[in-house]
Amino acid sequence: MPICGRGEALMPELISDLKEMRRVVKEARRAGKTVGFVPTMGYFHRGHLSLMERAREENDLVVVSIFVNPTQFGPTEDFREYPRDLERDLALAGEVGVDIVFHPPVEDMYPPPYRTYVEVEGITETLCGAFRPGHFRGVTTVVTKLFHLVPADRAYFGAKDAQQALVIRKMVEDLNFDIEVVICPTVREEDGLAMSSRNVYLGEEERRAATALYRSLCVARDLLEKGERNSSSILSEMHRVLDEEPLVRPEYVEIVDCQEMRPLDRVEGEVVVALAARVGRARLIDNLMLRVDEEGITLLP
Ligand code: AMP
């Protein structure tokens, strides 16, 4: 078992057997090694790689899972078309020093008849939860299963999916998982578009129009920096930016608090300025996690 690929582009070990995965992690921990875990759906971009690099810095053993989880996709969503390229992913993971890629078969993760789900209440009902019924139930279920199969010290999630990261952090607290949830900054393209595996769905014109998402977040940030605290004033300026791009069809634009994920009238404390929009056949999300107080604003995490 390669335990450290730092500096050398070793191919990670590929494990698809569930029991073998758990055995390897338990053995590493018994030997006193710390384990960092990055759950993904694959088709890696620099956002994914940034989580792996952080995990590499902070742990002795780094495990990345690649699993396109059917239970978090709705019946009309893109489970089948979701981009997949295991060979390319293995090479990229190797370049950042990942030790193990866990790639379990769907039928082993959900052997029929599958009956057990994990649900976090309340904070899963707003934002993406309101538009993707059952999505977070699928996410929290698969992450619970993955945490049992990869009993790591730390798990790494991107702020790009802020609601997901906060839901998982709450689940870990409520269900007493012995794992630290580390939230890492969003990695963006040069023009600000948040990296996403789904960006491959965008045509040329759509790709250009999609920059409106980040531009509208920047407008919100600038207004907050100037002292604006009224949520509806900020949201209407954000909508103005999005409305300039007919190819962008917003699903929601909200400012919520990080604890309850509920819309705020007045913006203060730890907040998420979040939006989702359809651009062509892609559904894109983006956000800024911020601390807002009298002093000004600080970008989180
Ligand atoms: P996914 O494969 O889309 O399920 O993403 C796997 C992990 O990578 C999740 O924790 C995401 O939040 C994170 N991630 C996705 N895109 C980005 C990005 N642009 N920057 C940072 N993290 C990201």
Short mmCIF file of N, CA, C and O in Angstrom, two decimals, residues 127-260:
data_model
loop_
_atom_site.label_atom_id
_atom_site.label_comp_id
_atom_site.label_asym_id
_atom_site.label_seq_id
_atom_site.Cartn_x
_atom_site.Cartn_y
_atom_site.Cartn_z
N LEU A 127 -33.20 26.61 0.00
CA LEU A 127 -32.22 26.66 -1.11
C LEU A 127 -32.36 25.43 -2.00
O LEU A 127 -33.43 25.14 -2.50
N CYS A 128 -31.26 24.66 -2.19
CA CYS A 128 -31.32 23.50 -3.10
C CYS A 128 -32.34 22.47 -2.64
O CYS A 128 -32.96 21.79 -3.48
N GLY A 129 -32.53 22.36 -1.33
CA GLY A 129 -33.49 21.38 -0.80
C GLY A 129 -34.90 21.63 -1.31
O GLY A 129 -35.67 20.68 -1.52
N ALA A 130 -35.25 22.90 -1.52
CA ALA A 130 -36.60 23.24 -1.98
C ALA A 130 -36.80 22.86 -3.44
O ALA A 130 -37.92 22.61 -3.88
N PHE A 131 -35.71 22.82 -4.20
CA PHE A 131 -35.81 22.54 -5.64
C PHE A 131 -35.43 21.11 -6.01
O PHE A 131 -35.69 20.67 -7.12
N ARG A 132 -34.78 20.42 -5.08
CA ARG A 132 -34.34 19.04 -5.36
C ARG A 132 -34.84 18.13 -4.24
O ARG A 132 -34.06 17.71 -3.37
N PRO A 133 -36.14 17.80 -4.27
CA PRO A 133 -36.69 16.98 -3.19
C PRO A 133 -35.91 15.66 -3.05
O PRO A 133 -35.65 15.01 -4.05
N GLY A 134 -35.54 15.33 -1.83
CA GLY A 134 -34.83 14.06 -1.60
C GLY A 134 -33.33 14.13 -1.84
O GLY A 134 -32.60 13.20 -1.49
N HIS A 135 -32.85 15.25 -2.39
CA HIS A 135 -31.42 15.34 -2.71
C HIS A 135 -30.54 15.19 -1.46
O HIS A 135 -29.63 14.36 -1.41
N PHE A 136 -30.83 15.99 -0.43
CA PHE A 136 -29.96 15.96 0.76
C PHE A 136 -30.11 14.65 1.53
O PHE A 136 -29.15 14.18 2.15
N ARG A 137 -31.28 14.04 1.45
CA ARG A 137 -31.47 12.72 2.07
C ARG A 137 -30.52 11.71 1.39
O ARG A 137 -29.90 10.87 2.06
N GLY A 138 -30.38 11.83 0.10
CA GLY A 138 -29.43 10.96 -0.62
C GLY A 138 -27.99 11.27 -0.24
O GLY A 138 -27.17 10.36 -0.05
N VAL A 139 -27.69 12.57 -0.09
CA VAL A 139 -26.32 12.98 0.26
C VAL A 139 -25.97 12.50 1.67
O VAL A 139 -24.92 11.89 1.88
N THR A 140 -26.86 12.75 2.63
CA THR A 140 -26.51 12.39 4.01
C THR A 140 -26.48 10.87 4.18
O THR A 140 -25.69 10.35 4.97
N THR A 141 -27.30 10.18 3.42
CA THR A 141 -27.27 8.71 3.48
C THR A 141 -25.94 8.19 2.94
O THR A 141 -25.27 7.38 3.60
N VAL A 142 -25.54 8.66 1.77
CA VAL A 142 -24.31 8.11 1.20
C VAL A 142 -23.08 8.55 2.00
O VAL A 142 -22.15 7.76 2.19
N VAL A 143 -23.11 9.77 2.53
CA VAL A 143 -21.95 10.23 3.31
C VAL A 143 -21.85 9.43 4.62
O VAL A 143 -20.76 9.06 5.05
N THR A 144 -22.99 9.10 5.21
CA THR A 144 -22.97 8.24 6.40
C THR A 144 -22.34 6.89 6.06
O THR A 144 -21.46 6.39 6.78
N LYS A 145 -22.78 6.30 4.95
CA LYS A 145 -22.23 5.01 4.55
C LYS A 145 -20.73 5.12 4.28
O LYS A 145 -19.94 4.29 4.73
N LEU A 146 -20.34 6.19 3.59
CA LEU A 146 -18.92 6.37 3.28
C LEU A 146 -18.09 6.59 4.55
O LEU A 146 -16.98 6.10 4.66
N PHE A 147 -18.65 7.33 5.50
CA PHE A 147 -17.93 7.55 6.76
C PHE A 147 -17.74 6.23 7.52
O PHE A 147 -16.76 6.06 8.25
N HIS A 148 -18.68 5.29 7.36
CA HIS A 148 -18.49 3.97 7.99
C HIS A 148 -17.47 3.13 7.25
O HIS A 148 -16.73 2.36 7.85
N LEU A 149 -17.42 3.30 5.94
CA LEU A 149 -16.50 2.49 5.12
C LEU A 149 -15.09 3.07 5.12
O LEU A 149 -14.12 2.35 4.91
N VAL A 150 -15.02 4.39 5.31
CA VAL A 150 -13.72 5.09 5.36
C VAL A 150 -13.68 5.87 6.69
O VAL A 150 -13.89 7.07 6.71
N PRO A 151 -13.47 5.15 7.80
CA PRO A 151 -13.51 5.82 9.11
C PRO A 151 -12.28 6.70 9.32
O PRO A 151 -11.35 6.33 10.02
N ALA A 152 -12.33 7.89 8.71
CA ALA A 152 -11.18 8.79 8.67
C ALA A 152 -11.15 9.71 9.89
O ALA A 152 -12.12 9.80 10.66
N ASP A 153 -10.05 10.43 10.04
CA ASP A 153 -9.96 11.48 11.08
C ASP A 153 -10.64 12.76 10.59
O ASP A 153 -11.27 13.47 11.36
N ARG A 154 -10.44 13.05 9.31
CA ARG A 154 -10.96 14.30 8.75
C ARG A 154 -11.60 14.04 7.39
O ARG A 154 -11.09 13.22 6.62
N ALA A 155 -12.69 14.79 7.11
CA ALA A 155 -13.30 14.69 5.78
C ALA A 155 -13.37 16.09 5.20
O ALA A 155 -13.67 17.06 5.92
N TYR A 156 -13.11 16.20 3.90
CA TYR A 156 -12.95 17.51 3.25
C TYR A 156 -14.09 17.76 2.27
O TYR A 156 -14.39 16.92 1.42
N PHE A 157 -14.71 18.94 2.42
CA PHE A 157 -15.82 19.32 1.56
C PHE A 157 -15.58 20.73 1.04
O PHE A 157 -14.94 21.55 1.69
N GLY A 158 -16.15 21.02 -0.15
CA GLY A 158 -15.97 22.34 -0.74
C GLY A 158 -17.06 23.31 -0.34
O GLY A 158 -18.24 22.95 -0.26
N ALA A 159 -16.67 24.57 -0.11
CA ALA A 159 -17.63 25.63 0.18
C ALA A 159 -18.53 25.90 -1.03
O ALA A 159 -19.61 26.48 -0.91
N LYS A 160 -18.10 25.47 -2.21
CA LYS A 160 -18.92 25.58 -3.42
C LYS A 160 -20.33 25.03 -3.17
O LYS A 160 -21.32 25.58 -3.63
N ASP A 161 -20.39 23.91 -2.43
CA ASP A 161 -21.67 23.31 -2.06
C ASP A 161 -21.90 23.63 -0.58
O ASP A 161 -21.87 22.73 0.27
N ALA A 162 -22.11 24.91 -0.28
CA ALA A 162 -22.12 25.37 1.11
C ALA A 162 -23.22 24.68 1.93
O ALA A 162 -22.96 24.23 3.06
N GLN A 163 -24.40 24.57 1.35
CA GLN A 163 -25.50 23.95 2.11
C GLN A 163 -25.15 22.49 2.42
O GLN A 163 -25.34 22.02 3.55
N GLN A 164 -24.61 21.80 1.43
CA GLN A 164 -24.21 20.40 1.64
C GLN A 164 -23.19 20.30 2.78
O GLN A 164 -23.32 19.46 3.67
N ALA A 165 -22.18 21.16 2.75
CA ALA A 165 -21.12 21.09 3.76
C ALA A 165 -21.70 21.36 5.15
O ALA A 165 -21.35 20.68 6.12
N LEU A 166 -22.62 22.33 5.25
CA LEU A 166 -23.18 22.67 6.56
C LEU A 166 -24.14 21.59 7.03
O LEU A 166 -24.21 21.29 8.23
N VAL A 167 -24.85 20.98 6.11
CA VAL A 167 -25.75 19.86 6.46
C VAL A 167 -24.92 18.69 7.00
O VAL A 167 -25.25 18.07 8.01
N ILE A 168 -23.81 18.40 6.34
CA ILE A 168 -22.97 17.28 6.78
C ILE A 168 -22.32 17.59 8.12
O ILE A 168 -22.26 16.74 9.01
N ARG A 169 -21.90 18.84 8.29
CA ARG A 169 -21.32 19.22 9.58
C ARG A 169 -22.35 19.02 10.71
O ARG A 169 -22.03 18.51 11.78
N LYS A 170 -23.60 19.38 10.43
CA LYS A 170 -24.66 19.22 11.44
C LYS A 170 -24.94 17.73 11.69
O LYS A 170 -25.13 17.30 12.84
N MET A 171 -24.95 16.94 10.64
CA MET A 171 -25.18 15.50 10.78
C MET A 171 -24.09 14.86 11.64
O MET A 171 -24.36 14.03 12.51
N VAL A 172 -22.85 15.27 11.39
CA VAL A 172 -21.71 14.73 12.15
C VAL A 172 -21.85 15.07 13.63
O VAL A 172 -21.61 14.24 14.50
N GLU A 173 -22.31 16.31 13.90
CA GLU A 173 -22.52 16.72 15.28
C GLU A 173 -23.67 15.94 15.91
O GLU A 173 -23.53 15.34 16.97
N ASP A 174 -24.81 15.88 15.20
CA ASP A 174 -26.01 15.24 15.76
C ASP A 174 -25.83 13.74 15.95
O ASP A 174 -26.37 13.17 16.90
N LEU A 175 -25.13 13.09 15.04
CA LEU A 175 -25.00 11.62 15.10
C LEU A 175 -23.66 11.18 15.71
O LEU A 175 -23.31 10.00 15.65
N ASN A 176 -22.92 12.16 16.30
CA ASN A 176 -21.69 11.84 17.02
C ASN A 176 -20.67 11.07 16.19
O ASN A 176 -20.00 10.17 16.71
N PHE A 177 -20.55 11.43 14.92
CA PHE A 177 -19.47 10.84 14.13
C PHE A 177 -18.15 11.37 14.67
O PHE A 177 -18.03 12.56 14.97
N ASP A 178 -17.16 10.47 14.76
CA ASP A 178 -15.84 10.89 15.26
C ASP A 178 -14.98 11.32 14.06
O ASP A 178 -14.00 10.66 13.71
N ILE A 179 -15.41 12.40 13.41
CA ILE A 179 -14.69 12.84 12.21
C ILE A 179 -14.78 14.36 12.14
O ILE A 179 -15.82 14.95 12.47
N GLU A 180 -13.69 14.99 11.77
CA GLU A 180 -13.69 16.45 11.66
C GLU A 180 -14.07 16.84 10.22
O GLU A 180 -13.47 16.34 9.27
N VAL A 181 -15.07 17.72 10.10
CA VAL A 181 -15.48 18.18 8.78
C VAL A 181 -14.70 19.46 8.46
O VAL A 181 -14.80 20.45 9.18
N VAL A 182 -13.91 19.41 7.39
CA VAL A 182 -13.11 20.57 7.00
C VAL A 182 -13.72 21.16 5.72
O VAL A 182 -13.88 20.45 4.73
N ILE A 183 -14.08 22.44 5.79
CA ILE A 183 -14.68 23.09 4.62
C ILE A 183 -13.60 23.94 3.93
O ILE A 183 -12.94 24.75 4.57
N CYS A 184 -13.43 23.71 2.62
CA CYS A 184 -12.34 24.36 1.87
C CYS A 184 -12.91 25.37 0.86
O CYS A 184 -14.01 25.19 0.35
N PRO A 185 -12.13 26.42 0.56
CA PRO A 185 -12.62 27.50 -0.32
C PRO A 185 -12.98 27.02 -1.73
O PRO A 185 -12.40 26.05 -2.23
N THR A 186 -13.89 27.74 -2.35
CA THR A 186 -14.30 27.46 -3.74
C THR A 186 -13.18 27.82 -4.71
O THR A 186 -12.64 28.93 -4.64
N VAL A 187 -12.87 26.91 -5.61
CA VAL A 187 -11.88 27.19 -6.67
C VAL A 187 -12.64 27.62 -7.92
O VAL A 187 -13.64 27.00 -8.29
N ARG A 188 -12.17 28.71 -8.54
CA ARG A 188 -12.87 29.32 -9.66
C ARG A 188 -12.03 29.33 -10.93
O ARG A 188 -10.81 29.33 -10.86
N GLU A 189 -12.70 29.41 -12.07
CA GLU A 189 -12.02 29.69 -13.33
C GLU A 189 -11.55 31.14 -13.29
O GLU A 189 -11.97 31.91 -12.42
N GLU A 190 -10.70 31.52 -14.26
CA GLU A 190 -10.15 32.87 -14.25
C GLU A 190 -11.24 33.94 -14.26
O GLU A 190 -11.10 35.00 -13.64
N ASP A 191 -12.34 33.67 -14.98
CA ASP A 191 -13.42 34.67 -15.06
C ASP A 191 -14.41 34.55 -13.90
O ASP A 191 -15.46 35.18 -13.91
N GLY A 192 -14.11 33.73 -12.91
CA GLY A 192 -14.92 33.69 -11.70
C GLY A 192 -15.88 32.52 -11.64
O GLY A 192 -16.39 32.19 -10.55
N LEU A 193 -16.16 31.87 -12.76
CA LEU A 193 -17.11 30.75 -12.72
C LEU A 193 -16.58 29.66 -11.79
O LEU A 193 -15.44 29.23 -11.91
N ALA A 194 -17.42 29.24 -10.85
CA ALA A 194 -17.00 28.19 -9.92
C ALA A 194 -16.79 26.90 -10.71
O ALA A 194 -17.61 26.53 -11.55
N MET A 195 -15.68 26.22 -10.43
CA MET A 195 -15.43 24.95 -11.13
C MET A 195 -16.47 23.94 -10.73
O MET A 195 -16.87 23.86 -9.56
N SER A 196 -16.95 23.20 -11.72
CA SER A 196 -17.95 22.17 -11.47
C SER A 196 -17.86 21.14 -12.58
O SER A 196 -17.60 21.49 -13.74
N SER A 197 -18.08 19.88 -12.22
CA SER A 197 -18.09 18.83 -13.24
C SER A 197 -19.18 19.11 -14.26
O SER A 197 -19.08 18.72 -15.42
N ARG A 198 -20.23 19.79 -13.84
CA ARG A 198 -21.36 20.06 -14.74
C ARG A 198 -21.08 21.18 -15.73
O ARG A 198 -21.88 21.40 -16.65
N ASN A 199 -19.95 21.91 -15.57
CA ASN A 199 -19.65 22.97 -16.55
C ASN A 199 -19.45 22.40 -17.95
O ASN A 199 -19.58 23.13 -18.93
N VAL A 200 -19.16 21.09 -18.06
CA VAL A 200 -18.99 20.49 -19.41
C VAL A 200 -20.30 20.49 -20.20
O VAL A 200 -20.29 20.33 -21.41
N TYR A 201 -21.43 20.67 -19.51
CA TYR A 201 -22.71 20.72 -20.21
C TYR A 201 -22.90 22.03 -20.97
O TYR A 201 -23.81 22.16 -21.78
N LEU A 202 -22.06 23.05 -20.66
CA LEU A 202 -22.29 24.39 -21.20
C LEU A 202 -21.76 24.53 -22.62
O LEU A 202 -20.61 24.18 -22.89
N GLY A 203 -22.60 25.06 -23.52
CA GLY A 203 -22.12 25.48 -24.85
C GLY A 203 -21.33 26.77 -24.71
O GLY A 203 -21.28 27.36 -23.62
N GLU A 204 -20.77 27.24 -25.82
CA GLU A 204 -19.87 28.39 -25.76
C GLU A 204 -20.57 29.65 -25.22
O GLU A 204 -20.07 30.33 -24.32
N GLU A 205 -21.76 29.93 -25.77
CA GLU A 205 -22.52 31.11 -25.34
C GLU A 205 -22.98 30.98 -23.89
O GLU A 205 -22.98 31.93 -23.11
N GLU A 206 -23.39 29.76 -23.56
CA GLU A 206 -23.85 29.49 -22.18
C GLU A 206 -22.70 29.66 -21.20
O GLU A 206 -22.88 30.21 -20.11
N ARG A 207 -21.53 29.19 -21.60
CA ARG A 207 -20.35 29.30 -20.73
C ARG A 207 -20.05 30.76 -20.42
O ARG A 207 -19.72 31.11 -19.29
N ARG A 208 -20.19 31.62 -21.46
CA ARG A 208 -19.94 33.05 -21.26
C ARG A 208 -21.01 33.65 -20.35
O ARG A 208 -20.71 34.37 -19.41
N ALA A 209 -22.27 33.28 -20.62
CA ALA A 209 -23.39 33.81 -19.81
C ALA A 209 -23.28 33.37 -18.35
O ALA A 209 -23.66 34.11 -17.43
N ALA A 210 -22.72 32.18 -18.12
CA ALA A 210 -22.66 31.62 -16.77
C ALA A 210 -21.80 32.46 -15.82
O ALA A 210 -21.92 32.33 -14.59
N THR A 211 -20.97 33.34 -16.35
CA THR A 211 -20.17 34.20 -15.48
C THR A 211 -21.05 35.16 -14.68
O THR A 211 -20.61 35.73 -13.70
N ALA A 212 -22.31 35.32 -15.13
CA ALA A 212 -23.23 36.22 -14.41
C ALA A 212 -23.45 35.76 -12.96
O ALA A 212 -23.72 36.57 -12.08
N LEU A 213 -23.33 34.45 -12.72
CA LEU A 213 -23.56 33.96 -11.35
C LEU A 213 -22.55 34.60 -10.39
O LEU A 213 -22.93 35.19 -9.37
N TYR A 214 -21.27 34.49 -10.74
CA TYR A 214 -20.26 35.05 -9.85
C TYR A 214 -20.32 36.57 -9.85
O TYR A 214 -20.14 37.21 -8.80
N ARG A 215 -20.61 37.16 -11.03
CA ARG A 215 -20.71 38.62 -11.06
C ARG A 215 -21.80 39.10 -10.11
O ARG A 215 -21.65 40.12 -9.43
N SER A 216 -22.90 38.39 -10.03
CA SER A 216 -23.98 38.84 -9.13
C SER A 216 -23.56 38.66 -7.66
O SER A 216 -23.92 39.48 -6.81
N LEU A 217 -22.77 37.62 -7.38
CA LEU A 217 -22.27 37.46 -6.00
C LEU A 217 -21.31 38.60 -5.65
O LEU A 217 -21.30 39.09 -4.51
N CYS A 218 -20.53 39.03 -6.64
CA CYS A 218 -19.59 40.13 -6.38
C CYS A 218 -20.33 41.44 -6.11
O CYS A 218 -19.89 42.24 -5.29
N VAL A 219 -21.46 41.62 -6.80
CA VAL A 219 -22.27 42.81 -6.55
C VAL A 219 -22.77 42.80 -5.10
O VAL A 219 -22.72 43.80 -4.38
N ALA A 220 -23.21 41.61 -4.64
CA ALA A 220 -23.66 41.48 -3.25
C ALA A 220 -22.53 41.80 -2.28
O ALA A 220 -22.70 42.56 -1.32
N ARG A 221 -21.36 41.25 -2.57
CA ARG A 221 -20.20 41.48 -1.69
C ARG A 221 -19.85 42.97 -1.64
O ARG A 221 -19.61 43.53 -0.57
N ASP A 222 -19.86 43.63 -2.83
CA ASP A 222 -19.52 45.06 -2.87
C ASP A 222 -20.52 45.89 -2.06
O ASP A 222 -20.14 46.81 -1.33
N LEU A 223 -21.81 45.55 -2.20
CA LEU A 223 -22.82 46.30 -1.45
C LEU A 223 -22.64 46.10 0.06
O LEU A 223 -22.73 47.05 0.84
N LEU A 224 -22.35 44.87 0.46
CA LEU A 224 -22.12 44.59 1.88
C LEU A 224 -20.90 45.34 2.38
O LEU A 224 -20.88 45.88 3.49
N GLU A 225 -19.87 45.39 1.53
CA GLU A 225 -18.65 46.11 1.90
C GLU A 225 -18.93 47.59 2.11
O GLU A 225 -18.33 48.23 2.97
N LYS A 226 -19.87 48.13 1.32
CA LYS A 226 -20.22 49.55 1.45
C LYS A 226 -21.16 49.79 2.62
O LYS A 226 -21.56 50.93 2.86
N GLY A 227 -21.59 48.72 3.30
CA GLY A 227 -22.42 48.90 4.49
C GLY A 227 -23.88 48.55 4.31
O GLY A 227 -24.66 48.64 5.26
N GLU A 228 -24.28 48.16 3.10
CA GLU A 228 -25.67 47.77 2.89
C GLU A 228 -25.98 46.50 3.70
O GLU A 228 -25.20 45.55 3.66
N ARG A 229 -27.08 46.50 4.44
CA ARG A 229 -27.42 45.32 5.23
C ARG A 229 -28.84 44.83 4.94
O ARG A 229 -29.28 43.83 5.50
N ASN A 230 -29.53 45.56 4.06
CA ASN A 230 -30.90 45.19 3.74
C ASN A 230 -30.90 44.11 2.66
O ASN A 230 -30.46 44.34 1.53
N SER A 231 -31.43 42.97 3.04
CA SER A 231 -31.35 41.82 2.16
C SER A 231 -32.05 42.06 0.82
O SER A 231 -31.49 41.77 -0.24
N SER A 232 -33.26 42.63 0.87
CA SER A 232 -34.00 42.74 -0.40
C SER A 232 -33.33 43.72 -1.36
O SER A 232 -33.37 43.51 -2.58
N SER A 233 -32.66 44.76 -0.82
CA SER A 233 -31.93 45.67 -1.73
C SER A 233 -30.80 44.92 -2.43
O SER A 233 -30.57 45.08 -3.63
N ILE A 234 -30.10 44.10 -1.67
CA ILE A 234 -28.97 43.34 -2.25
C ILE A 234 -29.48 42.33 -3.28
O ILE A 234 -28.94 42.22 -4.39
N LEU A 235 -30.55 41.62 -2.91
CA LEU A 235 -31.07 40.59 -3.82
C LEU A 235 -31.57 41.20 -5.12
O LEU A 235 -31.39 40.62 -6.20
N SER A 236 -32.16 42.40 -5.05
CA SER A 236 -32.67 42.96 -6.31
C SER A 236 -31.52 43.39 -7.22
O SER A 236 -31.60 43.22 -8.43
N GLU A 237 -30.40 43.84 -6.63
CA GLU A 237 -29.22 44.15 -7.46
C GLU A 237 -28.63 42.86 -8.06
O GLU A 237 -28.16 42.86 -9.21
N MET A 238 -28.67 41.80 -7.30
CA MET A 238 -28.16 40.51 -7.83
C MET A 238 -29.02 40.05 -9.00
O MET A 238 -28.51 39.61 -10.03
N HIS A 239 -30.35 40.16 -8.82
CA HIS A 239 -31.26 39.76 -9.91
C HIS A 239 -31.03 40.61 -11.16
O HIS A 239 -31.10 40.11 -12.27
N ARG A 240 -30.72 41.90 -10.94
CA ARG A 240 -30.49 42.77 -12.09
C ARG A 240 -29.33 42.23 -12.95
O ARG A 240 -29.43 42.18 -14.17
N VAL A 241 -28.27 41.79 -12.30
CA VAL A 241 -27.12 41.24 -13.04
C VAL A 241 -27.52 39.96 -13.78
O VAL A 241 -27.20 39.78 -14.96
N LEU A 242 -28.26 39.10 -13.10
CA LEU A 242 -28.66 37.82 -13.72
C LEU A 242 -29.62 38.05 -14.88
O LEU A 242 -29.55 37.37 -15.91
N ASP A 243 -30.50 39.04 -14.70
CA ASP A 243 -31.51 39.29 -15.73
C ASP A 243 -30.91 39.83 -17.04
O ASP A 243 -31.55 39.78 -18.08
N GLU A 244 -29.69 40.34 -16.95
CA GLU A 244 -29.02 40.83 -18.18
C GLU A 244 -28.62 39.68 -19.09
O GLU A 244 -28.25 39.90 -20.23
N GLU A 245 -28.64 38.47 -18.57
CA GLU A 245 -28.24 37.30 -19.37
C GLU A 245 -29.46 36.41 -19.61
O GLU A 245 -29.83 35.61 -18.74
N PRO A 246 -30.07 36.52 -20.78
CA PRO A 246 -31.27 35.70 -21.03
C PRO A 246 -31.02 34.20 -20.97
O PRO A 246 -31.94 33.43 -20.72
N LEU A 247 -29.77 33.78 -21.16
CA LEU A 247 -29.48 32.34 -21.10
C LEU A 247 -29.44 31.81 -19.66
O LEU A 247 -29.42 30.60 -19.44
N VAL A 248 -29.41 32.75 -18.71
CA VAL A 248 -29.37 32.35 -17.29
C VAL A 248 -30.78 32.43 -16.71
O VAL A 248 -31.39 33.49 -16.70
N ARG A 249 -31.28 31.27 -16.26
CA ARG A 249 -32.63 31.25 -15.67
C ARG A 249 -32.52 30.92 -14.19
O ARG A 249 -32.36 29.75 -13.80
N PRO A 250 -32.58 31.96 -13.33
CA PRO A 250 -32.35 31.74 -11.90
C PRO A 250 -33.43 30.84 -11.28
O PRO A 250 -34.59 30.92 -11.66
N GLU A 251 -32.97 29.99 -10.37
CA GLU A 251 -33.89 29.14 -9.61
C GLU A 251 -34.15 29.79 -8.25
O GLU A 251 -35.26 29.95 -7.83
N TYR A 252 -33.08 30.16 -7.57
CA TYR A 252 -33.23 30.94 -6.34
C TYR A 252 -32.03 31.86 -6.18
O TYR A 252 -30.94 31.56 -6.69
N VAL A 253 -32.27 32.96 -5.49
CA VAL A 253 -31.20 33.87 -5.08
C VAL A 253 -31.56 34.26 -3.65
O VAL A 253 -32.63 34.83 -3.42
N GLU A 254 -30.72 33.89 -2.68
CA GLU A 254 -31.11 34.07 -1.28
C GLU A 254 -29.90 34.47 -0.43
O GLU A 254 -28.76 34.14 -0.76
N ILE A 255 -30.22 35.12 0.69
CA ILE A 255 -29.19 35.32 1.72
C ILE A 255 -29.73 34.67 2.98
O ILE A 255 -30.80 35.04 3.48
N VAL A 256 -29.02 33.63 3.45
CA VAL A 256 -29.50 32.86 4.61
C VAL A 256 -28.43 32.87 5.70
O VAL A 256 -27.25 33.13 5.42
N ASP A 257 -28.84 32.55 6.91
CA ASP A 257 -27.86 32.41 7.99
C ASP A 257 -27.29 30.98 7.95
O ASP A 257 -27.96 30.05 7.51
N CYS A 258 -26.05 30.84 8.40
CA CYS A 258 -25.36 29.54 8.31
C CYS A 258 -25.93 28.49 9.26
O CYS A 258 -25.74 27.30 9.04
N GLN A 259 -26.62 28.91 10.33
CA GLN A 259 -27.12 27.93 11.30
C GLN A 259 -28.44 27.30 10.84
O GLN A 259 -28.58 26.10 10.77
N GLU A 260 -29.40 28.16 10.53
CA GLU A 260 -30.75 27.67 10.21
C GLU A 260 -30.98 27.57 8.70
O GLU A 260 -31.97 27.01 8.27
#
